[in-house]
């Protein structure tokens, strides 16, 4: 017998519009985990060899590769509060703020809103669960 699917808590959608404030790329310590695809896209964008890209912009953390974070917690690609490789940014960045952890509960979403001013912004469109899913897959 198949289990009945529970309705999503955000069935009516979630409001989000990026204001470009840069908050998700700075202010707090964190990791931006890179896949091989992320590395290849950014490396090609910057016209660097894989090894030069890894040396200049990334760090090893417990066997995984993350972008370097500056001492003030800014992402190494944050320039004048903007992502300097926006079109070639990693998947983890593209998926924000719709990370599974952020949409796991209303409380988690409100917590994410404390650092992302685009969440529940007054001018933000209401994104449907399908749009949120497509965003996560982008
Ligand atoms: S914190 Fe939110 S509103 Fe600010 S740049 Fe990041 S995604 Fe956009």
mmCIF file with all atom_site columns, N, CA and C in Angstrom, residues 1-41:
data_model
loop_
_atom_site.group_PDB
_atom_site.id
_atom_site.type_symbol
_atom_site.label_atom_id
_atom_site.label_alt_id
_atom_site.label_comp_id
_atom_site.label_asym_id
_atom_site.label_entity_id
_atom_site.label_seq_id
_atom_site.pdbx_PDB_ins_code
_atom_site.Cartn_x
_atom_site.Cartn_y
_atom_site.Cartn_z
_atom_site.occupancy
_atom_site.B_iso_or_equiv
_atom_site.pdbx_formal_charge
_atom_site.auth_seq_id
_atom_site.auth_comp_id
_atom_site.auth_asym_id
_atom_site.auth_atom_id
_atom_site.pdbx_PDB_model_num
ATOM 1   N N  . UNK A 1 1  ? 0.855  -1.199 0.000   1.00 0.00 ? 1  UNK A N  1
ATOM 2   C CA . UNK A 1 1  ? 0.000  0.000  0.000   1.00 0.00 ? 1  UNK A CA 1
ATOM 3   C C  . UNK A 1 1  ? 0.896  1.256  0.000   1.00 0.00 ? 1  UNK A C  1
ATOM 4   N N  . UNK A 1 2  ? 0.618  2.186  -0.885  1.00 0.00 ? 2  UNK A N  1
ATOM 5   C CA . UNK A 1 2  ? 1.469  3.376  -0.933  1.00 0.00 ? 2  UNK A CA 1
ATOM 6   C C  . UNK A 1 2  ? 1.068  4.374  0.158   1.00 0.00 ? 2  UNK A C  1
ATOM 7   N N  . UNK A 1 3  ? 2.082  5.038  0.692   1.00 0.00 ? 3  UNK A N  1
ATOM 8   C CA . UNK A 1 3  ? 1.811  6.023  1.748   1.00 0.00 ? 3  UNK A CA 1
ATOM 9   C C  . UNK A 1 3  ? 1.179  7.256  1.141   1.00 0.00 ? 3  UNK A C  1
ATOM 10  N N  . UNK A 1 4  ? 0.261  7.842  1.883   1.00 0.00 ? 4  UNK A N  1
ATOM 11  C CA . UNK A 1 4  ? -0.385 9.050  1.382   1.00 0.00 ? 4  UNK A CA 1
ATOM 12  C C  . UNK A 1 4  ? 0.600  10.208 1.511   1.00 0.00 ? 4  UNK A C  1
ATOM 13  N N  . UNK A 1 5  ? 0.740  10.980 0.410   1.00 0.00 ? 5  UNK A N  1
ATOM 14  C CA . UNK A 1 5  ? 1.680  12.098 0.433   1.00 0.00 ? 5  UNK A CA 1
ATOM 15  C C  . UNK A 1 5  ? 1.133  13.234 1.298   1.00 0.00 ? 5  UNK A C  1
ATOM 16  N N  . UNK A 1 6  ? 1.970  13.686 2.256   1.00 0.00 ? 6  UNK A N  1
ATOM 17  C CA . UNK A 1 6  ? 1.539  14.806 3.097   1.00 0.00 ? 6  UNK A CA 1
ATOM 18  C C  . UNK A 1 6  ? 1.669  16.105 2.315   1.00 0.00 ? 6  UNK A C  1
ATOM 19  N N  . UNK A 1 7  ? 0.756  17.058 2.530   1.00 0.00 ? 7  UNK A N  1
ATOM 20  C CA . UNK A 1 7  ? 0.890  18.324 1.807   1.00 0.00 ? 7  UNK A CA 1
ATOM 21  C C  . UNK A 1 7  ? 2.143  19.066 2.268   1.00 0.00 ? 7  UNK A C  1
ATOM 22  N N  . UNK A 1 8  ? 2.767  19.782 1.345   1.00 0.00 ? 8  UNK A N  1
ATOM 23  C CA . UNK A 1 8  ? 3.932  20.582 1.715   1.00 0.00 ? 8  UNK A CA 1
ATOM 24  C C  . UNK A 1 8  ? 3.478  21.733 2.590   1.00 0.00 ? 8  UNK A C  1
ATOM 25  N N  . UNK A 1 9  ? 4.315  22.111 3.551   1.00 0.00 ? 9  UNK A N  1
ATOM 26  C CA . UNK A 1 9  ? 3.918  23.243 4.401   1.00 0.00 ? 9  UNK A CA 1
ATOM 27  C C  . UNK A 1 9  ? 3.861  24.529 3.591   1.00 0.00 ? 9  UNK A C  1
ATOM 28  N N  . UNK A 1 10 ? 4.598  24.565 2.440   1.00 0.00 ? 10 UNK A N  1
ATOM 29  C CA . UNK A 1 10 ? 4.600  25.777 1.605   1.00 0.00 ? 10 UNK A CA 1
ATOM 30  C C  . UNK A 1 10 ? 3.774  25.560 0.326   1.00 0.00 ? 10 UNK A C  1
ATOM 31  N N  . UNK A 1 11 ? 2.730  24.777 0.477   1.00 0.00 ? 11 UNK A N  1
ATOM 32  C CA . UNK A 1 11 ? 1.859  24.463 -0.652  1.00 0.00 ? 11 UNK A CA 1
ATOM 33  C C  . UNK A 1 11 ? 1.376  25.722 -1.385  1.00 0.00 ? 11 UNK A C  1
ATOM 34  N N  . UNK A 1 12 ? 1.164  26.804 -0.622  1.00 0.00 ? 12 UNK A N  1
ATOM 35  C CA . UNK A 1 12 ? 0.652  28.035 -1.245  1.00 0.00 ? 12 UNK A CA 1
ATOM 36  C C  . UNK A 1 12 ? 1.776  28.879 -1.838  1.00 0.00 ? 12 UNK A C  1
ATOM 37  N N  . UNK A 1 13 ? 3.006  28.418 -1.699  1.00 0.00 ? 13 UNK A N  1
ATOM 38  C CA . UNK A 1 13 ? 4.140  29.119 -2.287  1.00 0.00 ? 13 UNK A CA 1
ATOM 39  C C  . UNK A 1 13 ? 4.979  29.861 -1.268  1.00 0.00 ? 13 UNK A C  1
ATOM 40  N N  . UNK A 1 14 ? 6.114  30.355 -1.727  1.00 0.00 ? 14 UNK A N  1
ATOM 41  C CA . UNK A 1 14 ? 7.020  31.127 -0.872  1.00 0.00 ? 14 UNK A CA 1
ATOM 42  C C  . UNK A 1 14 ? 7.426  32.393 -1.617  1.00 0.00 ? 14 UNK A C  1
ATOM 43  N N  . UNK A 1 15 ? 7.562  33.488 -0.856  1.00 0.00 ? 15 UNK A N  1
ATOM 44  C CA . UNK A 1 15 ? 7.909  34.775 -1.467  1.00 0.00 ? 15 UNK A CA 1
ATOM 45  C C  . UNK A 1 15 ? 9.414  34.979 -1.442  1.00 0.00 ? 15 UNK A C  1
ATOM 46  N N  . UNK A 1 16 ? 9.944  35.291 -2.613  1.00 0.00 ? 16 UNK A N  1
ATOM 47  C CA . UNK A 1 16 ? 11.383 35.596 -2.661  1.00 0.00 ? 16 UNK A CA 1
ATOM 48  C C  . UNK A 1 16 ? 11.701 36.421 -3.894  1.00 0.00 ? 16 UNK A C  1
ATOM 49  N N  . UNK A 1 17 ? 12.556 37.424 -3.666  1.00 0.00 ? 17 UNK A N  1
ATOM 50  C CA . UNK A 1 17 ? 13.109 38.200 -4.783  1.00 0.00 ? 17 UNK A CA 1
ATOM 51  C C  . UNK A 1 17 ? 14.479 38.693 -4.340  1.00 0.00 ? 17 UNK A C  1
ATOM 52  N N  . UNK A 1 18 ? 15.510 38.318 -5.067  1.00 0.00 ? 18 UNK A N  1
ATOM 53  C CA . UNK A 1 18 ? 16.857 38.737 -4.666  1.00 0.00 ? 18 UNK A CA 1
ATOM 54  C C  . UNK A 1 18 ? 17.005 40.245 -4.832  1.00 0.00 ? 18 UNK A C  1
ATOM 55  N N  . UNK A 1 19 ? 17.489 40.897 -3.790  1.00 0.00 ? 19 UNK A N  1
ATOM 56  C CA . UNK A 1 19 ? 17.723 42.345 -3.844  1.00 0.00 ? 19 UNK A CA 1
ATOM 57  C C  . UNK A 1 19 ? 19.177 42.653 -4.162  1.00 0.00 ? 19 UNK A C  1
ATOM 58  N N  . UNK A 1 20 ? 19.993 41.603 -4.218  1.00 0.00 ? 20 UNK A N  1
ATOM 59  C CA . UNK A 1 20 ? 21.420 41.812 -4.489  1.00 0.00 ? 20 UNK A CA 1
ATOM 60  C C  . UNK A 1 20 ? 22.173 42.376 -3.304  1.00 0.00 ? 20 UNK A C  1
ATOM 61  N N  . UNK A 1 21 ? 21.675 42.137 -2.103  1.00 0.00 ? 21 UNK A N  1
ATOM 62  C CA . UNK A 1 21 ? 22.310 42.723 -0.905  1.00 0.00 ? 21 UNK A CA 1
ATOM 63  C C  . UNK A 1 21 ? 23.656 42.068 -0.584  1.00 0.00 ? 21 UNK A C  1
ATOM 64  N N  . UNK A 1 22 ? 23.910 40.889 -1.106  1.00 0.00 ? 22 UNK A N  1
ATOM 65  C CA . UNK A 1 22 ? 25.188 40.215 -0.859  1.00 0.00 ? 22 UNK A CA 1
ATOM 66  C C  . UNK A 1 22 ? 25.253 39.477 0.471   1.00 0.00 ? 22 UNK A C  1
ATOM 67  N N  . UNK A 1 23 ? 24.169 39.479 1.216   1.00 0.00 ? 23 UNK A N  1
ATOM 68  C CA . UNK A 1 23 ? 24.175 38.854 2.545   1.00 0.00 ? 23 UNK A CA 1
ATOM 69  C C  . UNK A 1 23 ? 24.498 37.369 2.538   1.00 0.00 ? 23 UNK A C  1
ATOM 70  N N  . UNK A 1 24 ? 24.098 36.680 1.479   1.00 0.00 ? 24 UNK A N  1
ATOM 71  C CA . UNK A 1 24 ? 24.332 35.233 1.446   1.00 0.00 ? 24 UNK A CA 1
ATOM 72  C C  . UNK A 1 24 ? 25.772 34.903 1.065   1.00 0.00 ? 24 UNK A C  1
ATOM 73  N N  . UNK A 1 25 ? 26.534 35.915 0.671   1.00 0.00 ? 25 UNK A N  1
ATOM 74  C CA . UNK A 1 25 ? 27.924 35.686 0.234   1.00 0.00 ? 25 UNK A CA 1
ATOM 75  C C  . UNK A 1 25 ? 28.910 36.278 1.235   1.00 0.00 ? 25 UNK A C  1
ATOM 76  N N  . UNK A 1 26 ? 28.432 36.691 2.397   1.00 0.00 ? 26 UNK A N  1
ATOM 77  C CA . UNK A 1 26 ? 29.309 37.398 3.344   1.00 0.00 ? 26 UNK A CA 1
ATOM 78  C C  . UNK A 1 26 ? 28.755 37.287 4.766   1.00 0.00 ? 26 UNK A C  1
ATOM 79  N N  . UNK A 1 27 ? 29.453 37.947 5.659   1.00 0.00 ? 27 UNK A N  1
ATOM 80  C CA . UNK A 1 27 ? 29.007 38.146 7.049   1.00 0.00 ? 27 UNK A CA 1
ATOM 81  C C  . UNK A 1 27 ? 29.105 36.941 7.972   1.00 0.00 ? 27 UNK A C  1
ATOM 82  N N  . UNK A 1 28 ? 28.866 35.744 7.447   1.00 0.00 ? 28 UNK A N  1
ATOM 83  C CA . UNK A 1 28 ? 28.899 34.560 8.317   1.00 0.00 ? 28 UNK A CA 1
ATOM 84  C C  . UNK A 1 28 ? 29.804 33.491 7.716   1.00 0.00 ? 28 UNK A C  1
ATOM 85  N N  . UNK A 1 29 ? 30.475 32.699 8.571   1.00 0.00 ? 29 UNK A N  1
ATOM 86  C CA . UNK A 1 29 ? 31.304 31.621 8.024   1.00 0.00 ? 29 UNK A CA 1
ATOM 87  C C  . UNK A 1 29 ? 30.446 30.541 7.370   1.00 0.00 ? 29 UNK A C  1
ATOM 88  N N  . UNK A 1 30 ? 30.999 29.918 6.360   1.00 0.00 ? 30 UNK A N  1
ATOM 89  C CA . UNK A 1 30 ? 30.252 28.856 5.689   1.00 0.00 ? 30 UNK A CA 1
ATOM 90  C C  . UNK A 1 30 ? 31.087 28.230 4.592   1.00 0.00 ? 30 UNK A C  1
ATOM 91  N N  . UNK A 1 31 ? 30.479 27.294 3.923   1.00 0.00 ? 31 UNK A N  1
ATOM 92  C CA . UNK A 1 31 ? 31.179 26.598 2.850   1.00 0.00 ? 31 UNK A CA 1
ATOM 93  C C  . UNK A 1 31 ? 30.350 26.660 1.575   1.00 0.00 ? 31 UNK A C  1
ATOM 94  N N  . UNK A 1 32 ? 31.060 26.809 0.450   1.00 0.00 ? 32 UNK A N  1
ATOM 95  C CA . UNK A 1 32 ? 30.410 26.656 -0.853  1.00 0.00 ? 32 UNK A CA 1
ATOM 96  C C  . UNK A 1 32 ? 31.057 25.441 -1.489  1.00 0.00 ? 32 UNK A C  1
ATOM 97  N N  . UNK A 1 33 ? 30.369 24.304 -1.393  1.00 0.00 ? 33 UNK A N  1
ATOM 98  C CA . UNK A 1 33 ? 30.913 23.041 -1.894  1.00 0.00 ? 33 UNK A CA 1
ATOM 99  C C  . UNK A 1 33 ? 30.839 23.015 -3.411  1.00 0.00 ? 33 UNK A C  1
ATOM 100 N N  . UNK A 1 34 ? 31.914 22.549 -4.009  1.00 0.00 ? 34 UNK A N  1
ATOM 101 C CA . UNK A 1 34 ? 32.001 22.551 -5.468  1.00 0.00 ? 34 UNK A CA 1
ATOM 102 C C  . UNK A 1 34 ? 31.968 21.146 -6.041  1.00 0.00 ? 34 UNK A C  1
ATOM 103 N N  . UNK A 1 35 ? 31.155 20.981 -7.077  1.00 0.00 ? 35 UNK A N  1
ATOM 104 C CA . UNK A 1 35 ? 31.178 19.728 -7.840  1.00 0.00 ? 35 UNK A CA 1
ATOM 105 C C  . UNK A 1 35 ? 32.184 19.895 -8.970  1.00 0.00 ? 35 UNK A C  1
ATOM 106 N N  . UNK A 1 36 ? 32.470 18.808 -9.652  1.00 0.00 ? 36 UNK A N  1
ATOM 107 C CA . UNK A 1 36 ? 33.369 18.885 -10.814 1.00 0.00 ? 36 UNK A CA 1
ATOM 108 C C  . UNK A 1 36 ? 32.779 19.819 -11.871 1.00 0.00 ? 36 UNK A C  1
ATOM 109 N N  . UNK A 1 37 ? 31.457 19.777 -12.031 1.00 0.00 ? 37 UNK A N  1
ATOM 110 C CA . UNK A 1 37 ? 30.813 20.670 -13.008 1.00 0.00 ? 37 UNK A CA 1
ATOM 111 C C  . UNK A 1 37 ? 31.003 22.123 -12.605 1.00 0.00 ? 37 UNK A C  1
ATOM 112 N N  . UNK A 1 38 ? 30.804 22.427 -11.310 1.00 0.00 ? 38 UNK A N  1
ATOM 113 C CA . UNK A 1 38 ? 31.011 23.807 -10.827 1.00 0.00 ? 38 UNK A CA 1
ATOM 114 C C  . UNK A 1 38 ? 32.427 24.283 -11.149 1.00 0.00 ? 38 UNK A C  1
ATOM 115 N N  . UNK A 1 39 ? 33.401 23.401 -10.893 1.00 0.00 ? 39 UNK A N  1
ATOM 116 C CA . UNK A 1 39 ? 34.807 23.754 -11.113 1.00 0.00 ? 39 UNK A CA 1
ATOM 117 C C  . UNK A 1 39 ? 35.057 24.026 -12.598 1.00 0.00 ? 39 UNK A C  1
ATOM 118 N N  . UNK A 1 40 ? 34.517 23.160 -13.428 1.00 0.00 ? 40 UNK A N  1
ATOM 119 C CA . UNK A 1 40 ? 34.737 23.300 -14.872 1.00 0.00 ? 40 UNK A CA 1
ATOM 120 C C  . UNK A 1 40 ? 34.108 24.594 -15.403 1.00 0.00 ? 40 UNK A C  1
ATOM 121 N N  . UNK A 1 41 ? 32.896 24.902 -14.960 1.00 0.00 ? 41 UNK A N  1
ATOM 122 C CA . UNK A 1 41 ? 32.213 26.113 -15.450 1.00 0.00 ? 41 UNK A CA 1
ATOM 123 C C  . UNK A 1 41 ? 32.979 27.368 -15.027 1.00 0.00 ? 41 UNK A C  1
#
